[in-house]
Short mmCIF file of C-alpha atoms in Angstrom, two decimals:
data_model
loop_
_atom_site.label_atom_id
_atom_site.label_comp_id
_atom_site.label_asym_id
_atom_site.label_seq_id
_atom_site.Cartn_x
_atom_site.Cartn_y
_atom_site.Cartn_z
CA UNK A 1 -3.53 -13.93 -8.31
CA UNK A 2 -5.37 -17.11 -7.37
CA UNK A 3 -7.74 -18.47 -9.99
CA UNK A 4 -11.45 -18.08 -9.22
CA UNK A 5 -12.25 -21.51 -7.85
CA UNK A 6 -13.96 -22.55 -4.64
CA UNK A 7 -16.72 -20.69 -2.86
CA UNK A 8 -17.82 -17.40 -4.43
CA UNK A 9 -16.81 -14.58 -2.07
CA UNK A 10 -19.15 -11.98 -3.61
CA UNK A 11 -22.31 -10.84 -1.82
CA UNK A 12 -25.29 -13.18 -2.18
CA UNK A 13 -28.33 -11.45 -3.65
CA UNK A 14 -32.04 -12.29 -3.51
CA UNK A 15 -35.11 -11.06 -5.32
CA UNK A 16 -37.90 -10.07 -2.97
CA UNK A 17 -41.61 -10.73 -3.52
CA UNK A 18 -41.83 -7.10 -4.70
CA UNK A 19 -39.25 -7.78 -7.35
CA UNK A 20 -36.45 -5.82 -5.65
CA UNK A 21 -32.89 -7.11 -5.53
CA UNK A 22 -31.35 -7.17 -2.07
CA UNK A 23 -28.03 -8.26 -0.60
CA UNK A 24 -28.45 -11.09 1.91
CA UNK A 25 -25.90 -10.15 4.54
CA UNK A 26 -25.60 -9.86 8.30
CA UNK A 27 -26.14 -7.16 10.92
CA UNK A 28 -24.33 -7.03 14.24
CA UNK A 29 -26.60 -7.56 17.24
CA UNK A 30 -24.34 -5.37 19.39
CA UNK A 31 -23.15 -2.44 17.26
CA UNK A 32 -25.57 -2.71 14.28
CA UNK A 33 -22.68 -2.85 11.80
CA UNK A 34 -24.07 -4.01 8.45
CA UNK A 35 -22.01 -6.57 6.54
CA UNK A 36 -22.59 -7.75 2.98
CA UNK A 37 -21.29 -11.22 3.72
CA UNK A 38 -22.36 -14.31 5.68
CA UNK A 39 -19.53 -14.01 8.18
CA UNK A 40 -19.79 -15.64 11.59
CA UNK A 41 -19.02 -12.52 13.64
CA UNK A 42 -19.09 -8.73 13.30
CA UNK A 43 -15.83 -7.44 11.75
CA UNK A 44 -16.13 -4.20 13.74
CA UNK A 45 -16.67 -5.55 17.26
CA UNK A 46 -16.65 -9.36 17.19
CA UNK A 47 -20.21 -9.72 18.49
CA UNK A 48 -22.90 -12.08 17.14
CA UNK A 49 -24.65 -11.25 13.90
CA UNK A 50 -28.06 -11.98 12.41
CA UNK A 51 -29.33 -12.30 8.87
CA UNK A 52 -30.27 -8.97 7.30
CA UNK A 53 -31.21 -7.80 3.82
CA UNK A 54 -29.88 -4.56 2.34
CA UNK A 55 -30.90 -2.50 -0.69
CA UNK A 56 -31.96 -2.17 -3.36
CA UNK A 57 -31.29 1.58 -3.12
CA UNK A 58 -28.05 3.29 -2.25
CA UNK A 59 -25.66 6.15 -3.01
CA UNK A 60 -22.49 6.08 -5.09
CA UNK A 61 -19.49 6.70 -2.79
CA UNK A 62 -16.97 6.58 -5.63
CA UNK A 63 -16.51 5.12 -9.09
CA UNK A 64 -13.86 4.34 -11.67
CA UNK A 65 -13.46 2.69 -15.06
CA UNK A 66 -10.88 -0.07 -15.39
CA UNK A 67 -9.14 0.33 -18.75
CA UNK A 68 -6.47 -2.36 -18.43
CA UNK A 69 -6.65 -6.11 -18.89
CA UNK A 70 -7.54 -7.93 -15.67
CA UNK A 71 -7.79 -11.74 -15.70
CA UNK A 72 -11.42 -12.81 -16.18
CA UNK A 73 -12.63 -9.33 -17.16
CA UNK A 74 -12.76 -7.40 -20.43
CA UNK A 75 -11.88 -3.69 -20.29
CA UNK A 76 -13.20 -1.11 -20.18
CA UNK A 77 -15.65 -1.71 -17.35
CA UNK A 78 -17.09 0.63 -14.75
CA UNK A 79 -17.09 -0.11 -11.03
CA UNK A 80 -18.73 1.75 -8.17
CA UNK A 81 -18.62 1.56 -4.41
CA UNK A 82 -22.25 1.94 -3.38
CA UNK A 83 -23.39 2.66 0.18
CA UNK A 84 -26.68 0.78 0.39
CA UNK A 85 -29.32 2.65 2.41
CA UNK A 86 -28.85 1.69 6.06
CA UNK A 87 -26.56 -1.01 4.75
CA UNK A 88 -22.96 -1.83 3.88
CA UNK A 89 -20.68 -0.42 1.21
CA UNK A 90 -20.61 -2.86 -1.70
CA UNK A 91 -18.56 -3.00 -4.89
CA UNK A 92 -20.74 -3.27 -8.01
CA UNK A 93 -20.40 -3.18 -11.77
CA UNK A 94 -22.10 -0.37 -13.71
CA UNK A 95 -23.10 -0.67 -17.36
CA UNK A 96 -21.10 1.37 -19.87
CA UNK A 97 -17.62 2.82 -19.83
CA UNK A 98 -18.19 6.02 -17.86
CA UNK A 99 -17.73 6.40 -14.11
CA UNK A 100 -20.97 6.59 -12.12
CA UNK A 101 -21.77 10.09 -10.79
CA UNK A 102 -20.44 10.25 -7.20
CA UNK A 103 -23.14 11.12 -4.69
CA UNK A 104 -25.86 10.01 -7.09
CA UNK A 105 -28.52 7.38 -6.58
CA UNK A 106 -27.85 3.74 -7.39
CA UNK A 107 -29.97 0.63 -7.15
CA UNK A 108 -29.26 -3.06 -7.38
CA UNK A 109 -30.42 -4.71 -10.60
CA UNK A 110 -29.16 -8.24 -9.96
CA UNK A 111 -26.00 -10.07 -10.92
CA UNK A 112 -24.19 -10.25 -14.23
CA UNK A 113 -23.69 -13.53 -16.10
CA UNK A 114 -20.31 -13.66 -14.36
CA UNK A 115 -21.94 -13.31 -10.95
CA UNK A 116 -20.87 -9.69 -10.33
CA UNK A 117 -23.20 -7.41 -8.39
CA UNK A 118 -24.73 -4.88 -10.79
CA UNK A 119 -26.24 -1.47 -10.15
CA UNK A 120 -28.02 1.05 -12.30
CA UNK A 121 -27.19 4.67 -11.53
CA UNK A 122 -28.92 8.03 -12.02
CA UNK A 123 -27.05 10.04 -14.64
CA UNK B 1 18.35 -1.26 24.32
CA UNK B 2 18.78 1.14 21.40
CA UNK B 3 19.00 -0.60 18.03
CA UNK B 4 21.22 0.59 15.20
CA UNK B 5 20.83 0.14 11.47
CA UNK B 6 24.37 -1.11 10.98
CA UNK B 7 24.16 -1.65 7.24
CA UNK B 8 21.77 -1.48 4.28
CA UNK B 9 21.81 -2.65 0.69
CA UNK B 10 19.61 -3.19 -2.34
CA UNK B 11 19.70 -4.98 -5.64
CA UNK B 12 18.94 -3.15 -8.86
CA UNK B 13 15.21 -2.45 -9.08
CA UNK B 14 13.45 -3.04 -12.40
CA UNK B 15 11.99 -5.67 -14.69
CA UNK B 16 14.48 -8.51 -14.37
CA UNK B 17 12.64 -11.69 -15.44
CA UNK B 18 15.93 -13.34 -16.43
CA UNK B 19 17.39 -13.04 -12.95
CA UNK B 20 16.37 -15.19 -9.99
CA UNK B 21 15.64 -14.26 -6.40
CA UNK B 22 18.89 -15.89 -5.26
CA UNK B 23 20.88 -13.35 -7.24
CA UNK B 24 18.69 -10.37 -6.32
CA UNK B 25 18.82 -11.28 -2.62
CA UNK B 26 22.59 -11.74 -2.76
CA UNK B 27 23.05 -8.27 -4.25
CA UNK B 28 21.08 -6.75 -1.37
CA UNK B 29 22.54 -8.86 1.45
CA UNK B 30 26.17 -8.66 0.31
CA UNK B 31 25.92 -4.86 0.13
CA UNK B 32 24.26 -4.67 3.58
CA UNK B 33 26.89 -7.01 5.10
CA UNK B 34 29.75 -5.00 3.59
CA UNK B 35 28.11 -1.78 4.75
CA UNK B 36 27.81 -3.15 8.30
CA UNK B 37 31.27 -4.77 8.20
CA UNK B 38 29.88 -8.18 9.16
CA UNK B 39 29.77 -11.59 7.54
CA UNK B 40 27.21 -13.40 9.68
CA UNK B 41 23.97 -12.82 11.60
CA UNK B 42 22.15 -14.63 14.40
CA UNK B 43 18.69 -14.67 12.78
CA UNK B 44 16.84 -13.53 9.66
CA UNK B 45 13.37 -12.09 9.01
CA UNK B 46 12.28 -12.19 5.36
CA UNK B 47 9.36 -10.20 3.95
CA UNK B 48 7.71 -11.24 0.69
CA UNK B 49 4.20 -11.43 -0.72
CA UNK B 50 4.14 -13.62 -3.80
CA UNK B 51 7.40 -15.58 -3.62
CA UNK B 52 7.02 -19.38 -3.49
CA UNK B 53 7.02 -21.24 -0.18
CA UNK B 54 10.52 -21.78 1.16
CA UNK B 55 11.98 -18.78 -0.64
CA UNK B 56 13.77 -17.45 2.46
CA UNK B 57 15.78 -20.61 3.06
CA UNK B 58 16.28 -21.03 -0.71
CA UNK B 59 18.00 -17.66 -1.16
CA UNK B 60 19.84 -17.73 2.18
CA UNK B 61 21.42 -21.18 1.75
CA UNK B 62 22.95 -19.94 -1.50
CA UNK B 63 24.92 -17.36 0.49
CA UNK B 64 25.88 -19.71 3.31
CA UNK B 65 23.31 -18.50 5.84
CA UNK B 66 22.00 -21.78 7.25
CA UNK B 67 21.29 -23.41 10.59
CA UNK B 68 19.97 -20.25 12.29
CA UNK B 69 16.40 -19.06 12.97
CA UNK B 70 14.75 -17.86 9.73
CA UNK B 71 11.21 -16.47 9.66
CA UNK B 72 9.12 -15.38 6.68
CA UNK B 73 6.45 -12.70 7.09
CA UNK B 74 3.74 -11.43 4.74
CA UNK B 75 1.90 -8.12 5.19
CA UNK B 76 1.15 -7.09 1.59
CA UNK B 77 3.16 -4.01 0.58
CA UNK B 78 4.32 -3.59 4.19
CA UNK B 79 6.02 -7.03 4.27
CA UNK B 80 9.56 -5.63 4.11
CA UNK B 81 8.98 -3.12 6.88
CA UNK B 82 7.21 -5.82 8.89
CA UNK B 83 10.39 -7.93 8.65
CA UNK B 84 12.34 -4.86 9.77
CA UNK B 85 10.23 -4.07 12.84
CA UNK B 86 10.26 -7.72 13.93
CA UNK B 87 14.05 -7.88 13.50
CA UNK B 88 14.28 -4.62 15.44
CA UNK B 89 12.17 -6.01 18.26
CA UNK B 90 14.33 -9.13 18.42
CA UNK B 91 17.48 -7.04 18.88
CA UNK B 92 15.82 -4.50 21.20
CA UNK B 93 14.68 -7.22 23.60
CA UNK B 94 18.00 -9.04 23.49
CA UNK B 95 16.58 -12.14 21.82
CA UNK B 96 19.30 -12.00 19.16
CA UNK B 97 22.43 -9.87 18.88
CA UNK B 98 22.60 -9.21 15.16
CA UNK B 99 19.66 -9.72 12.80
CA UNK B 100 19.18 -9.46 9.04
CA UNK B 101 15.92 -8.11 7.63
CA UNK B 102 15.50 -9.01 3.96
CA UNK B 103 12.70 -8.10 1.55
CA UNK B 104 12.34 -9.58 -1.90
CA UNK B 105 9.90 -9.91 -4.76
CA UNK B 106 9.87 -10.89 -8.40
CA UNK B 107 6.77 -9.30 -9.90
CA UNK B 108 7.58 -9.58 -13.60
CA UNK B 109 7.27 -13.36 -13.65
CA UNK B 110 4.13 -13.40 -11.46
CA UNK B 111 1.91 -10.78 -13.13
CA UNK B 112 1.25 -9.85 -16.74
CA UNK B 113 -0.03 -6.46 -15.61
CA UNK B 114 -1.64 -4.88 -12.57
CA UNK B 115 -2.02 -6.75 -9.30
CA UNK B 116 -5.54 -7.86 -8.50
CA UNK B 117 -6.54 -8.72 -4.94
CA UNK B 118 -7.05 -12.42 -4.30
CA UNK B 119 -10.11 -13.80 -6.05
CA UNK B 120 -11.05 -15.33 -2.70
CA UNK B 121 -12.06 -11.74 -1.86
CA UNK B 122 -15.10 -10.09 -3.46
CA UNK B 123 -13.06 -7.12 -4.67
CA UNK B 124 -10.57 -9.35 -6.44
CA UNK B 125 -13.27 -11.57 -7.88
CA UNK B 126 -15.17 -8.53 -9.21
CA UNK B 127 -12.09 -7.21 -11.04
CA UNK B 128 -11.02 -4.35 -8.75
CA UNK B 129 -7.34 -4.29 -9.72
CA UNK B 130 -5.10 -2.37 -7.31
CA UNK B 131 -4.94 0.76 -9.54
CA UNK B 132 -8.76 0.79 -9.52
CA UNK B 133 -8.82 0.56 -5.73
CA UNK B 134 -6.67 3.68 -5.49
CA UNK B 135 -8.64 5.28 -8.34
CA UNK B 136 -11.73 5.10 -6.12
CA UNK B 137 -9.91 7.27 -3.57
CA UNK B 138 -8.64 9.63 -6.27
CA UNK B 139 -12.11 10.03 -7.79
CA UNK B 140 -13.53 10.74 -4.35
CA UNK B 141 -10.85 13.40 -3.71
CA UNK B 142 -11.66 15.06 -7.02
CA UNK B 143 -15.39 14.93 -6.28
CA UNK B 144 -15.07 16.59 -2.87
CA UNK B 145 -12.59 19.16 -4.13
CA UNK B 146 -9.83 17.85 -1.86
CA UNK B 147 -7.52 17.61 -4.88
CA UNK B 148 -7.40 18.47 -8.58
CA UNK B 149 -6.16 16.27 -11.46
CA UNK B 150 -3.19 18.61 -11.78
CA UNK B 151 -2.31 18.14 -8.10
CA UNK B 152 -2.47 14.36 -8.51
CA UNK B 153 -0.13 14.64 -11.48
CA UNK B 154 2.23 16.91 -9.52
CA UNK B 155 3.14 13.96 -7.27
CA UNK B 156 4.31 11.99 -10.31
CA UNK B 157 6.22 14.99 -11.70
CA UNK B 158 7.97 15.52 -8.36
CA UNK B 159 8.91 11.90 -7.70
CA UNK B 160 10.15 11.23 -11.23
CA UNK B 161 12.29 14.39 -10.94
CA UNK B 162 13.68 13.24 -7.59
CA UNK B 163 14.60 9.90 -9.17
CA UNK B 164 16.81 11.64 -11.73
CA UNK B 165 19.35 11.80 -8.89
CA UNK B 166 18.87 8.17 -7.82
CA UNK B 167 20.89 5.72 -9.93
CA UNK B 168 18.98 2.81 -8.35
CA UNK B 169 15.57 4.00 -9.56
CA UNK B 170 13.75 2.01 -12.22
CA UNK B 171 12.38 5.13 -13.93
CA UNK B 172 13.10 8.84 -13.78
CA UNK B 173 12.43 11.86 -15.91
CA UNK B 174 11.47 15.50 -16.07
CA UNK B 175 7.81 15.27 -16.97
CA UNK B 176 5.26 18.05 -17.05
CA UNK B 177 1.84 17.89 -15.39
CA UNK B 178 0.30 17.83 -18.89
CA UNK B 179 2.46 14.88 -19.91
CA UNK B 180 1.44 12.92 -16.81
CA UNK B 181 -2.25 13.63 -17.43
CA UNK B 182 -1.91 12.76 -21.13
CA UNK B 183 -0.37 9.35 -20.45
CA UNK B 184 -2.64 6.34 -20.97
CA UNK B 185 -5.65 6.10 -18.67
CA UNK B 186 -5.38 3.04 -16.40
CA UNK B 187 -8.34 3.50 -14.03
CA UNK B 188 -10.08 6.88 -14.11
CA UNK B 189 -8.67 9.32 -13.03
CA UNK B 190 -5.26 7.62 -12.65
CA UNK B 191 -3.03 7.63 -15.73
CA UNK B 192 -0.04 5.38 -16.42
CA UNK B 193 2.54 7.81 -15.01
CA UNK B 194 0.54 7.93 -11.76
CA UNK B 195 0.99 4.18 -11.19
CA UNK B 196 4.06 2.35 -9.90
CA UNK B 197 5.74 -0.01 -12.38
CA UNK B 198 6.14 -3.79 -12.28
CA UNK B 199 9.46 -4.41 -10.54
CA UNK B 200 11.80 -7.13 -9.34
CA UNK B 201 14.26 -6.54 -6.53
CA UNK B 202 15.53 -7.16 -3.04
CA UNK B 203 16.63 -4.93 -0.17
CA UNK B 204 18.20 -5.66 3.19
CA UNK B 205 19.23 -4.18 6.53
CA UNK B 206 21.48 -5.45 9.33
CA UNK B 207 20.35 -4.51 12.84
CA UNK B 208 22.57 -4.58 15.94
CA UNK B 209 22.74 -2.96 19.36
CA UNK B 210 23.79 0.68 19.02
CA UNK B 211 27.39 1.37 20.11
CA UNK B 212 27.08 5.14 20.45
CA UNK B 213 29.38 6.02 17.56
CA UNK B 214 28.97 9.54 16.18
CA UNK B 215 26.64 9.59 13.18
CA UNK B 216 25.27 6.14 13.91
CA UNK B 217 21.74 5.63 12.52
CA UNK B 218 19.39 4.22 15.15
CA UNK B 219 15.74 3.22 15.31
CA UNK B 220 14.03 5.93 17.34
CA UNK B 221 10.53 4.38 17.19
CA UNK B 222 8.38 1.91 15.30
CA UNK B 223 4.78 0.74 15.08
CA UNK B 224 2.71 -1.80 13.17
CA UNK B 225 -1.06 -2.16 12.85
CA UNK B 226 -3.56 -4.06 10.77
CA UNK B 227 -6.63 -2.28 9.45
CA UNK B 228 -10.01 -1.90 11.12
CA UNK B 229 -13.12 -2.17 8.93
CA UNK B 230 -13.38 0.52 6.26
CA UNK B 231 -17.02 1.20 5.48
CA UNK B 232 -19.83 3.69 4.93
CA UNK B 233 -19.13 5.20 8.36
CA UNK B 234 -15.48 5.95 7.57
CA UNK B 235 -14.91 9.68 7.24
CA UNK B 236 -11.87 9.16 5.05
CA UNK B 237 -10.85 7.33 1.90
CA UNK B 238 -9.46 3.83 2.06
CA UNK B 239 -6.14 3.55 3.90
CA UNK B 240 -6.16 6.96 5.58
CA UNK B 241 -7.07 5.94 9.10
CA UNK B 242 -4.67 3.01 9.41
CA UNK B 243 -1.80 5.32 8.43
CA UNK B 244 -2.94 8.04 10.86
CA UNK B 245 -3.32 5.55 13.74
CA UNK B 246 0.00 3.79 13.10
CA UNK B 247 1.79 7.13 12.81
CA UNK B 248 0.41 8.20 16.19
CA UNK B 249 1.76 4.97 17.69
CA UNK B 250 5.18 5.40 16.08
CA UNK B 251 5.56 9.04 17.13
CA UNK B 252 4.65 8.11 20.71
CA UNK B 253 7.20 5.28 20.62
CA UNK B 254 9.80 7.73 19.30
CA UNK B 255 8.91 10.37 21.89
CA UNK B 256 8.16 12.95 19.21
CA UNK B 257 5.43 15.58 19.61
CA UNK B 258 4.88 16.22 15.91
CA UNK B 259 5.68 14.48 12.66
CA UNK B 260 6.77 17.86 11.32
CA UNK B 261 9.91 17.49 13.49
CA UNK B 262 11.05 14.90 10.96
CA UNK B 263 13.45 16.14 8.28
CA UNK B 264 12.86 13.59 5.51
CA UNK B 265 10.14 11.05 4.74
CA UNK B 266 9.70 8.02 2.47
CA UNK B 267 6.04 7.03 2.01
CA UNK B 268 4.06 4.39 0.16
CA UNK B 269 3.19 6.15 -3.12
CA UNK B 270 2.18 3.13 -5.19
CA UNK B 271 -0.20 5.59 -6.88
CA UNK B 272 -0.15 9.41 -6.80
CA UNK B 273 -3.27 9.64 -4.66
CA UNK B 274 -1.53 7.41 -2.12
CA UNK B 275 1.13 10.03 -1.41
CA UNK B 276 -1.47 12.79 -1.11
CA UNK B 277 -3.60 10.82 1.34
CA UNK B 278 -0.54 9.68 3.28
CA UNK B 279 0.99 13.12 3.75
CA UNK B 280 -2.36 14.18 5.24
CA UNK B 281 -2.70 11.04 7.37
CA UNK B 282 0.85 11.41 8.69
CA UNK B 283 0.01 14.96 9.76
CA UNK B 284 2.81 16.35 7.61
CA UNK B 285 0.28 18.70 5.98
CA UNK B 286 -3.21 19.75 7.15
CA UNK B 287 -6.22 17.62 6.07
CA UNK B 288 -7.08 18.36 2.45
CA UNK B 289 -3.74 20.03 1.73
CA UNK B 290 -1.87 17.01 0.36
CA UNK B 291 -2.46 17.88 -3.27
CA UNK B 292 -1.69 21.54 -2.77
CA UNK B 293 1.52 20.62 -0.94
CA UNK B 294 2.70 18.44 -3.81
CA UNK B 295 1.87 21.04 -6.46
CA UNK B 296 3.39 23.88 -4.40
CA UNK B 297 6.75 22.23 -3.76
CA UNK B 298 6.22 21.74 -0.01
CA UNK B 299 6.95 18.00 -0.36
CA UNK B 300 9.70 18.39 -2.97
CA UNK B 301 13.44 18.39 -2.32
CA UNK B 302 14.16 21.88 -1.05
CA UNK B 303 10.62 22.21 0.34
CA UNK B 304 9.59 22.35 3.99
CA UNK B 305 8.77 18.62 4.18
CA UNK B 306 10.61 16.59 1.51
CA UNK B 307 8.73 13.37 0.68
CA UNK B 308 10.20 10.49 -1.33
CA UNK B 309 13.60 11.94 -2.28
CA UNK B 310 14.41 8.50 -3.73
CA UNK B 311 11.63 8.90 -6.31
CA UNK B 312 9.30 6.73 -4.27
CA UNK B 313 7.56 3.61 -5.48
CA UNK B 314 6.38 5.52 -8.55
CA UNK B 315 9.96 5.84 -9.82
CA UNK B 316 12.27 3.55 -7.84
CA UNK B 317 9.84 0.71 -8.53
CA UNK B 318 7.74 -1.49 -6.26
CA UNK B 319 8.85 -5.09 -5.76
CA UNK B 320 6.35 -5.49 -2.92
CA UNK B 321 8.35 -7.33 -0.27
CA UNK B 322 11.50 -5.34 -1.03
CA UNK B 323 9.90 -1.90 -0.97
CA UNK B 324 9.88 -1.27 2.79
CA UNK B 325 13.56 -2.13 3.16
CA UNK B 326 14.44 0.02 0.13
CA UNK B 327 12.62 2.91 1.83
CA UNK B 328 14.61 2.26 5.02
CA UNK B 329 17.85 2.11 3.01
CA UNK B 330 17.07 5.51 1.46
CA UNK B 331 16.39 7.12 4.84
CA UNK B 332 19.56 5.54 6.29
CA UNK B 333 21.62 7.02 3.44
CA UNK B 334 19.87 10.37 3.90
CA UNK B 335 20.69 10.43 7.62
CA UNK B 336 24.33 9.60 6.83
CA UNK B 337 24.47 12.39 4.24
CA UNK B 338 25.29 9.99 1.40
CA UNK B 339 22.59 10.95 -1.12
CA UNK B 340 24.45 13.38 -3.39
CA UNK B 341 22.15 15.58 -5.47
CA UNK B 342 19.01 14.23 -3.75
CA UNK B 343 20.37 14.82 -0.23
CA UNK B 344 18.10 16.61 2.24
CA UNK B 345 20.66 18.93 3.82
CA UNK B 346 21.31 18.29 7.48
CA UNK B 347 18.71 15.53 7.84
CA UNK B 348 18.84 14.07 11.36
CA UNK B 349 15.38 12.52 11.74
CA UNK B 350 13.69 10.42 9.05
CA UNK B 351 10.41 8.52 8.79
CA UNK B 352 9.33 5.54 6.70
CA UNK B 353 5.66 4.65 6.06
CA UNK B 354 4.46 1.55 4.24
CA UNK B 355 0.80 0.55 3.87
CA UNK B 356 -0.33 -2.65 2.24
CA UNK B 357 -3.86 -3.70 1.46
CA UNK B 358 -6.19 -5.78 -0.58
CA UNK B 359 -8.29 -7.70 1.93
CA UNK B 360 -11.87 -6.62 1.36
CA UNK B 361 -13.65 -4.54 4.03
CA UNK B 362 -10.40 -3.72 5.86
CA UNK B 363 -8.74 -0.30 5.85
CA UNK B 364 -5.51 -1.94 4.76
CA UNK B 365 -3.91 -5.25 5.69
CA UNK B 366 -1.04 -3.60 7.52
CA UNK B 367 0.77 -0.34 8.04
CA UNK B 368 4.28 0.07 9.42
CA UNK B 369 5.78 3.41 10.43
CA UNK B 370 9.41 3.68 11.53
CA UNK B 371 11.38 6.69 12.76
CA UNK B 372 15.17 6.64 12.26
CA UNK B 373 17.64 9.09 13.77
CA UNK B 374 21.28 9.96 13.15
CA UNK B 375 23.12 10.19 16.48
#
């Protein structure tokens, strides 16, 4: 219920020289856990982490369409949890007002004007 | 030392924006004190999520409870049961003789609609309201064939029907599966009647050392955990593993071999999918059978494993901090045989599960599982 001020908690994304969008996150040096965020330690085991890039491709784990008013967002909007290849599970917005096909391919296409991670999905 | 639930009480649950937390808390505490036959306690644990700082002392001073240790705890939807297990531990270890656990929340003045996780978390910032978080699990269940839309709806039908016999419930009714599915879509595939309402309320319990009286309700076991990371490696939907792990701890603490030994259960059904996942995670039904159990009457009153005879969060309402103590009140009344038309006949062992979440990447902020027994 806090208002969106202060540091942006969403994953930081970069565009590579090849033009691909990737999440700039961390990977655990001990257990290889991928994390979409610049956290100081691995959330799974507490070991040290190093910078790692994930994406752009992944698979839709699940998806829904939010059809109620949520502060700062205009319904309806589609969301998907995407498991980036060899990477973390990230929450992303999907264009349109239909859920993304679960199990289907997804790829990062950048951030929305509001700073939300966006994916395109195979339909 | 064995700890008894000496008294329980709740306020009315519902949208009550014109009432204040002082009044709601008084309704719960005065009923619990009268039920326990006491007029004072040695310490208080208060569970709440969104109440303003100082709320515990603010409501307690209005009922003359001052000058004693008062602690406020927050564990999302498990805040009330967290207060309970901490109060229980304080009595069990002899730290205090008689302790009040109080849960309270006024949602109607804090939220216009659904709860959204903190915008300091990526999920909250990206607009994943709580119904959408559970909708992700529901959509996954439908995709893998672990449940059907009709089975999801059956949970709502069952719990609203149970609530017909609970005068304290915010909503009740005899709906059909079709009516539940035809209600307004909130977050696909969850419709309005599959989501808990916005509620204000308070609930309380008084804990003391057990005195061995016949029929006394005692705490047989309890456990609390916070969630491990939930990620692409997790074999289950969000919130399953923390419930399964905490249940294992609680059953071991209670000295029970199987959760199916329990006669009656109150679980955290903030959304229909939540009850399906939880009945599987508890081990009450085999993996993947939660939906079938709800649709087939297994988890209904009169079934083999009655779940949420009160109507659950879906019907009784869900004032976050109050919910866990309202669940414990229901199980206490069930074990005393005081539940009238919603009574589970001969119930001797009861279980309460509450799971709260919202912190990104974690499989829930906290889960509390408690086993109560009538002696």
